[in-house]
Tab-separated table of C-alpha atoms in Angstrom:
chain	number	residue	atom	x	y	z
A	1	UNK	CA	142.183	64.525	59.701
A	2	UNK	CA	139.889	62.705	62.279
A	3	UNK	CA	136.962	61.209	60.912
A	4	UNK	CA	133.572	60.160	62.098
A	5	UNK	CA	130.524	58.631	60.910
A	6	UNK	CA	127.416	60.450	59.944
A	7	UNK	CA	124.796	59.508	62.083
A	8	UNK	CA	123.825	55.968	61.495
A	9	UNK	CA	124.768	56.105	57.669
A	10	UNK	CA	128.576	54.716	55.981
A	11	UNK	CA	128.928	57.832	55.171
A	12	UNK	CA	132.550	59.230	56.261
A	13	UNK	CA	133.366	63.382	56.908
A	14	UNK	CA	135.738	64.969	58.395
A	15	UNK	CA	135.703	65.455	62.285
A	16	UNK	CA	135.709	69.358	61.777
A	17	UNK	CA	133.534	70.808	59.040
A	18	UNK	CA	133.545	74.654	57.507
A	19	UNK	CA	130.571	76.915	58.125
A	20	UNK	CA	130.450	79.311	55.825
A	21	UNK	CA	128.385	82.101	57.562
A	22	UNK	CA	131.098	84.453	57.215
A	23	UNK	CA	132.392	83.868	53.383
A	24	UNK	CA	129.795	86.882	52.437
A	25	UNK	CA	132.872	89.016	53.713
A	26	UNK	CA	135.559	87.639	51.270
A	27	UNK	CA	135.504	88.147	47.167
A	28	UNK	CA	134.950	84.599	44.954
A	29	UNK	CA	138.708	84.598	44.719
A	30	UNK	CA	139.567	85.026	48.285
A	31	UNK	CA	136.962	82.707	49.286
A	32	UNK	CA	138.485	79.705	46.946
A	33	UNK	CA	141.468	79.954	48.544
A	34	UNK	CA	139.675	79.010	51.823
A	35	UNK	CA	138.026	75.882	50.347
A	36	UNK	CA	141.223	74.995	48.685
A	37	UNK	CA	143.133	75.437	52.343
A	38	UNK	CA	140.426	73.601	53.932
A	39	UNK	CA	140.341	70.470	51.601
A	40	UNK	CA	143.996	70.318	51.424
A	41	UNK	CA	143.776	69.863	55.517
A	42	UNK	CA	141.606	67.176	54.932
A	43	UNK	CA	138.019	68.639	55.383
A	44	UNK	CA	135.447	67.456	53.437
A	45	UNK	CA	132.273	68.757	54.706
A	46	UNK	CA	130.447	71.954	54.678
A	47	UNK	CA	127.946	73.432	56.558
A	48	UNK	CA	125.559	76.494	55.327
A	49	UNK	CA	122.235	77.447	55.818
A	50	UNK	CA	120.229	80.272	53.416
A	51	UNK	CA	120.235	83.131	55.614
A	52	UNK	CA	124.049	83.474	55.934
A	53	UNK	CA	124.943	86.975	54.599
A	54	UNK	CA	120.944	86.984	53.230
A	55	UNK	CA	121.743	84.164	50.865
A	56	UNK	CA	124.762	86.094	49.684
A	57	UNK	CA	127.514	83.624	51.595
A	58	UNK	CA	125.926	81.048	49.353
A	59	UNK	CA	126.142	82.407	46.452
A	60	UNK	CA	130.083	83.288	47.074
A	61	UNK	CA	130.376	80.023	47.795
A	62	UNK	CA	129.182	78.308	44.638
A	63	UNK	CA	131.180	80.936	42.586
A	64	UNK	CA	134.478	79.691	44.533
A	65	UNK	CA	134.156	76.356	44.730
A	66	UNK	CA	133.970	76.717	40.534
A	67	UNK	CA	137.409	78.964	40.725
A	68	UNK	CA	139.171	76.430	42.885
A	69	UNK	CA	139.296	73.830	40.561
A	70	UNK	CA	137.673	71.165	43.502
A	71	UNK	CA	135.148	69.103	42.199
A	72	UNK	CA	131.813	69.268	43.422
A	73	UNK	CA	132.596	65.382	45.233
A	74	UNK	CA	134.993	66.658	46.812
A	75	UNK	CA	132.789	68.165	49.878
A	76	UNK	CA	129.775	66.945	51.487
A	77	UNK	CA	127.878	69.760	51.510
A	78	UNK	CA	124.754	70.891	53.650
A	79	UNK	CA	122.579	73.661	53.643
A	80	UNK	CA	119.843	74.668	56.555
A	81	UNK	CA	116.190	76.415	56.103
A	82	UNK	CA	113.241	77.332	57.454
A	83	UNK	CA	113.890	80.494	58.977
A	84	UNK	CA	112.325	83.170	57.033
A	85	UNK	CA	114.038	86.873	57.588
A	86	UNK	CA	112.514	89.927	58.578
A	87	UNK	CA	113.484	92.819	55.843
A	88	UNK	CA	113.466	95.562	58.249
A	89	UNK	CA	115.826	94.062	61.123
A	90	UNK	CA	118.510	92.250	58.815
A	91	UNK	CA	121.477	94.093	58.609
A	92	UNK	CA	124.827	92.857	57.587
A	93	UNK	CA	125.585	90.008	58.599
A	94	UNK	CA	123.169	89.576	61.386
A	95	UNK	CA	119.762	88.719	60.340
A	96	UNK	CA	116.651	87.628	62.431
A	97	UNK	CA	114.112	85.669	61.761
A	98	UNK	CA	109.968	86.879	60.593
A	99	UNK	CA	108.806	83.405	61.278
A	100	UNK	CA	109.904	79.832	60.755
A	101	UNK	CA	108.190	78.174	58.212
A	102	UNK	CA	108.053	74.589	57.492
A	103	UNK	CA	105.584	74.567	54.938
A	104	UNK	CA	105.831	72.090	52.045
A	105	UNK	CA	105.613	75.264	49.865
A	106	UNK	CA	108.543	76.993	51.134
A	107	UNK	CA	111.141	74.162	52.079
A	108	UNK	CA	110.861	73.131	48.362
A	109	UNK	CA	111.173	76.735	47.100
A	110	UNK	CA	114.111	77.113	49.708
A	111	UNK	CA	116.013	74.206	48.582
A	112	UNK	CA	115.287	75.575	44.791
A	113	UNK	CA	116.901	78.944	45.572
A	114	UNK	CA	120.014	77.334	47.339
A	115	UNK	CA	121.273	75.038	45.128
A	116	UNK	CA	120.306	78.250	42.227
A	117	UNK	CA	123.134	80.481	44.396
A	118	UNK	CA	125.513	77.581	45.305
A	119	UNK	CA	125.335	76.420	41.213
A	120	UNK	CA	124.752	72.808	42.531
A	121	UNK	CA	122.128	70.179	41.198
A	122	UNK	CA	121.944	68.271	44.975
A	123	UNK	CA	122.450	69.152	48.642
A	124	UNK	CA	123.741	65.862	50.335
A	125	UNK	CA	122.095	66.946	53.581
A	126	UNK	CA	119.459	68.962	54.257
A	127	UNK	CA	118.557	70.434	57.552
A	128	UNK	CA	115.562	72.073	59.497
A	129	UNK	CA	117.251	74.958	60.747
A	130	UNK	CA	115.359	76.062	64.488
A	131	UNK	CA	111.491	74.582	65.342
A	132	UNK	CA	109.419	75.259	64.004
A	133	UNK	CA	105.387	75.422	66.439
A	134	UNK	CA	103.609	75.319	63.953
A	135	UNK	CA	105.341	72.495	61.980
A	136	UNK	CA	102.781	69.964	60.322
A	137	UNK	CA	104.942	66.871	60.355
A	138	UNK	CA	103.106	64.759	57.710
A	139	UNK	CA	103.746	68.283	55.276
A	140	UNK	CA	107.667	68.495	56.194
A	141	UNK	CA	107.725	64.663	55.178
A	142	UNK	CA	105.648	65.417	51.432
A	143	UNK	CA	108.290	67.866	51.144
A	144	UNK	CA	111.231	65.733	51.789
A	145	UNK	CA	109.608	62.562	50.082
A	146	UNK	CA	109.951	65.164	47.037
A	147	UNK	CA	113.082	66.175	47.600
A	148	UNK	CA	115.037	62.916	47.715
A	149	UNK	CA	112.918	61.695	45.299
A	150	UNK	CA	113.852	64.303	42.355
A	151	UNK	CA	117.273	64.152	43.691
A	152	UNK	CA	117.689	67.444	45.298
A	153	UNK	CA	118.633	66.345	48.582
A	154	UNK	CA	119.969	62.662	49.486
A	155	UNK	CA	119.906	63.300	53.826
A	156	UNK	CA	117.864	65.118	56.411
A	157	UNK	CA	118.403	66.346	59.417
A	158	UNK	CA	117.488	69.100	61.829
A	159	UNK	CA	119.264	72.200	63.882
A	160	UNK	CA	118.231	73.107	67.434
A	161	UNK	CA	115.682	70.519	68.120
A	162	UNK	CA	115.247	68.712	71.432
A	163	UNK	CA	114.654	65.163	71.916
A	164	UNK	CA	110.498	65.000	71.646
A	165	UNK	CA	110.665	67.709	68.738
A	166	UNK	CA	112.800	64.964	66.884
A	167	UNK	CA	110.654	61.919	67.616
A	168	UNK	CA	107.653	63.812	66.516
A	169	UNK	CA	109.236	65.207	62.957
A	170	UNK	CA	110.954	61.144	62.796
A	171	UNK	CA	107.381	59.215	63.425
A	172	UNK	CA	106.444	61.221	60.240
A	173	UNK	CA	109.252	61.231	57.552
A	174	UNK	CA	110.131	58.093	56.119
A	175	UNK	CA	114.034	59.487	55.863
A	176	UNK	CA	116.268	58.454	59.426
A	177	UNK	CA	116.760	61.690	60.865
A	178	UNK	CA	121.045	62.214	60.499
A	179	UNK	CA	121.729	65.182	62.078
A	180	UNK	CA	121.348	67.371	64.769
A	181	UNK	CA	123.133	70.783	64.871
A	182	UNK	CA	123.634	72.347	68.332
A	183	UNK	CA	125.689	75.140	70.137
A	184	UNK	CA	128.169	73.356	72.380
A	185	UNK	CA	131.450	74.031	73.548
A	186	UNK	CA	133.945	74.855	76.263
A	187	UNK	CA	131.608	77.708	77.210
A	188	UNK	CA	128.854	76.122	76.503
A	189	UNK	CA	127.957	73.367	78.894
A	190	UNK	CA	124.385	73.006	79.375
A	191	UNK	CA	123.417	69.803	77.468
A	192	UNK	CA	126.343	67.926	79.848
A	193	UNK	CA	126.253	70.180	82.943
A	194	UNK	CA	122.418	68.971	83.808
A	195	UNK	CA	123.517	65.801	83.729
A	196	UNK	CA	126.521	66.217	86.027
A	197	UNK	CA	124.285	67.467	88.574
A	198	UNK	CA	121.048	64.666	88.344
A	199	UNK	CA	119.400	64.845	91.787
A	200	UNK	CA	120.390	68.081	92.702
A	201	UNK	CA	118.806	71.241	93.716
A	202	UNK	CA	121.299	73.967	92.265
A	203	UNK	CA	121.003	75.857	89.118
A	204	UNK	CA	123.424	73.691	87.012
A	205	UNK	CA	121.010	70.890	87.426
A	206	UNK	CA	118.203	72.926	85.120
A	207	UNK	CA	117.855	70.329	82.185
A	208	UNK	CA	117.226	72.914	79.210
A	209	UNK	CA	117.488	70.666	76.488
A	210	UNK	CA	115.660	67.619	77.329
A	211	UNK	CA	118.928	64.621	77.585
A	212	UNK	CA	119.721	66.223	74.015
A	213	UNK	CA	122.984	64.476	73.667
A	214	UNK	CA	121.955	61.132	75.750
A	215	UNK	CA	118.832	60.753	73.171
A	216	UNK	CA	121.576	61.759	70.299
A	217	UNK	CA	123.955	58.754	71.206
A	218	UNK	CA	120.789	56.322	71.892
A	219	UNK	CA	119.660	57.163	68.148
A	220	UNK	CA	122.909	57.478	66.122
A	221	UNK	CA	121.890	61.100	65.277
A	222	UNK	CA	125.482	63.252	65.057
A	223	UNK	CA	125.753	66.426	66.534
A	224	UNK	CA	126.991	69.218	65.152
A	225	UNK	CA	128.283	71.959	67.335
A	226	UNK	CA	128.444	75.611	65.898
A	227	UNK	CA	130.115	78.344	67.364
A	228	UNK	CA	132.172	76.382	69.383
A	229	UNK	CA	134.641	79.233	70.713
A	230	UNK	CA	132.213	81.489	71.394
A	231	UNK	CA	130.200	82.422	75.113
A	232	UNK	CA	126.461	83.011	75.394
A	233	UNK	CA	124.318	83.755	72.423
A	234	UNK	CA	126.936	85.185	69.875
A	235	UNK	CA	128.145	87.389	72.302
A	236	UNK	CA	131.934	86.909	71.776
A	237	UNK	CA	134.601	84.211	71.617
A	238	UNK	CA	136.123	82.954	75.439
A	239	UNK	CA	139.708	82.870	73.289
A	240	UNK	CA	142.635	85.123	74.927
A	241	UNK	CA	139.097	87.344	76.647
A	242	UNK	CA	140.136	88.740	79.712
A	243	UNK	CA	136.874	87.809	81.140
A	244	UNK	CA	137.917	84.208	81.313
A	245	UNK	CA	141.427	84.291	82.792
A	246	UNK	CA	141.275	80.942	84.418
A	247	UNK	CA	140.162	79.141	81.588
A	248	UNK	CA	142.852	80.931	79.032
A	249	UNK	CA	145.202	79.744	81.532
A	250	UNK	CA	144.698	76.521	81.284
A	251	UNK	CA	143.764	76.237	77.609
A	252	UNK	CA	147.357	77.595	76.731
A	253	UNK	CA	148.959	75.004	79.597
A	254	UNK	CA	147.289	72.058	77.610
A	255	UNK	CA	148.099	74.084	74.040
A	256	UNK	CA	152.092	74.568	74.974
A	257	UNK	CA	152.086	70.720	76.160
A	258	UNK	CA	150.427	69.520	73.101
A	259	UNK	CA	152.692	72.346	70.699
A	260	UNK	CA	149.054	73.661	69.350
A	261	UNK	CA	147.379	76.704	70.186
A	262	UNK	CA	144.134	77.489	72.322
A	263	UNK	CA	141.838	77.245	69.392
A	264	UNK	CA	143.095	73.649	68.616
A	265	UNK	CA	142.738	72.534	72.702
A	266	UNK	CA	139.296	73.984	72.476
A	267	UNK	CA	138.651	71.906	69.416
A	268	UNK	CA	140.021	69.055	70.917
A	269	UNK	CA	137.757	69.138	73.866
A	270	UNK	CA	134.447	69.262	72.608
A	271	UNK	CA	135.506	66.055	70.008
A	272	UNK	CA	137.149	64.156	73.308
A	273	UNK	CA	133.509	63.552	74.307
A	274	UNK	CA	132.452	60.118	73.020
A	275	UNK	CA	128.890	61.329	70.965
A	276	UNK	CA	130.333	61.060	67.344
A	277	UNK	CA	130.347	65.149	67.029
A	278	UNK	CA	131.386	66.750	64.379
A	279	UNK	CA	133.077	70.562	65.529
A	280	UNK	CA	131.865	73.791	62.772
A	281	UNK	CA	134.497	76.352	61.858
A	282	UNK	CA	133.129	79.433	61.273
A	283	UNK	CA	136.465	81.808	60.562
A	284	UNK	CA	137.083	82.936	57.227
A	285	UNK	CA	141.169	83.589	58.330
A	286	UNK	CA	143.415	80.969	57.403
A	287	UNK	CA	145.630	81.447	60.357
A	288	UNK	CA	142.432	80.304	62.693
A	289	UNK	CA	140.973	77.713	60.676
A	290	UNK	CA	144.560	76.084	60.942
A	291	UNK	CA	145.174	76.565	64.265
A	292	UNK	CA	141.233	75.459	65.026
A	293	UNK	CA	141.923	72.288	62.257
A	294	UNK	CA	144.879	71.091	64.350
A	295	UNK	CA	142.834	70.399	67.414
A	296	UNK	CA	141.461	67.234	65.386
A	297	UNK	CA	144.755	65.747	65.903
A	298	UNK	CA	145.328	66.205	69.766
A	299	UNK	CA	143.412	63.826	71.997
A	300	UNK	CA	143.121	65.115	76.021
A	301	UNK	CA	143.025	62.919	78.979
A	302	UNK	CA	140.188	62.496	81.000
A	303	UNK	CA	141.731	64.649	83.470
A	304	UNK	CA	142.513	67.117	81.193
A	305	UNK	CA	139.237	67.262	79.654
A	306	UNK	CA	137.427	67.689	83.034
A	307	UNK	CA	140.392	70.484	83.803
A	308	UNK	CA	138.825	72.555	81.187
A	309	UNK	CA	135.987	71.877	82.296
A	310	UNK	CA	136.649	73.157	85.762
A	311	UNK	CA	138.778	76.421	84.413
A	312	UNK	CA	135.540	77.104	82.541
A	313	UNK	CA	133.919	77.978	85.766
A	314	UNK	CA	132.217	74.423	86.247
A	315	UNK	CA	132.313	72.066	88.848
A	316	UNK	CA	131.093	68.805	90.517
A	317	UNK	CA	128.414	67.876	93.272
């Protein structure tokens, strides 16, 4: 497995990480074969966050990783907060959000709660999970100084922030900002796109996310890209969609060439780019998360990386 480096830390993970939004839908037992099928591929690192499953995908969690027989050391393990749920619209697995709260109170109460249902004593990273307006910077750093400090969490980071919402939360907390967790992918261009088209006048050159990966590279910050396979805001993966025949064209080209599969050249393409990312697996099937996994092994061209690009329905000025 392809490693990287965790923002500007020694710290070494795994190139592709496990989410584990969707391990509410498996049983403890079902769910440590997963960890124990991910580990043996060589991942080390994964990624949660409170509200998966209403806290429940947590809680699965920390009752598998105990029935695998992996020791707690064995992962790098993060968790996200903030977001606190509205009872009446959560449903399932999708869940949406009251109001985001970054209040000393509640990040230290969060943090409490998830390592309660993931029977863990420390979160090695920590991470603000969308911003939050009305964020008091010099209350989010009490509450981290607190954190590290009893041990609860050793990193920090944040999810969905752009460049001036990190330098304002970084001027504050004494702790170097690691992370930064962020929907990119084949289908999901924007943060590169913009760029592609400086100085013109077309709608690919709308910059929606403020140089997001420019000001990630400048500061050693890694990005983290969730739902990497999938198009628009969870509105369905581009894999083998007849929507997208162009792109699933090419993407089993390059996957027949390389003896992988689609899931693996999608992989493969966002961690071609040179900005340290680290690619989030969010299946819960084994078949997937080894076909996905194998991607980490399969480096594109240039020209094959801005192929995809193009199938995806891109182009250049």
């Amino acid at each position: 497995m392809k490693t990287i480096q965790i923002g500007a830390s020694q710290l070494k993970a795994s190139a592709v990480a496990l989410g584990i939004m969707r391990m509410v839908r498996l049983d403890p037992s079902a769910a440590a074969n997963v960890l124990a099928q991910v580990h043996d591929r060589g991942i080390n690192y994964i990624d949660s966050a409170d509200i998966y499953g209403n806290g429940d995908s947590e809680r699965i969690f920390g009752q598998a990783l105990k029935q695998s027989g992996l020791k707690r050391e064995d992962f790098f393990i993060q968790s996200k907060g903030g977001i606190v749920l509205d009872p009446k619209k959560s449903a399932g697995e999708l869940v949406f959000g009251q109001r985001y709260d970054f209040s000393k109170q509640h990040l230290i109460a969060t943090i409490d709660k998830i390592l309660q249902r993931m029977q863990l004593d420390y979160l090695d990273a920590f991470l603000l999970h969308r911003p939050d307006p009305l964020m008091d910077p010099a209350e989010v750093a009490a509450a981290f100084d607190e954190l590290q400090a009893s041990g609860k969490v050793r990193h920090f980071g944040v999810s969905n922030f752009n460049p001036m919402q990190v330098e304002m939360l970084q001027a504050a907390v004494s702790q170097k900002l690691m992370i930064n967790q962020l929907q990119f992918g084949v289908m999901h261009t924007g943060p590169i796109q913009f760029g592609l088209h400086t100085n013109m006048q077309d709608a690919a050159s709308l910059n929606h996310d403020g140089e997001i990966i420019e000001y990630s590279r400048l500061h050693h910050m890694t990005i983290q890209a969730w739902s990497p396979y999938q198009y628009g805001m969870f509105a369905g993966t581009f894999i083998d969609n007849p929507k997208f025949p162009e792109l699933n064209k090419k993407l089993q080209a390059l996957a027949d060439q390389y003896g992988v599969t689609k899931n693996a050249i999608a992989t493969a393409w966002i961690l071609r780019h040179p900005a340290n990312m680290q690619v989030i697996l969010g299946s819960m099937n084994p078949q997937h998360l080894d076909e996905s996994i194998a991607g980490a092994d399969v480096t594109l061209t240039r020209q094959e990386w801005y192929d995809v690009y193009f199938a995806a329905g891109n182009d250049l000025p």
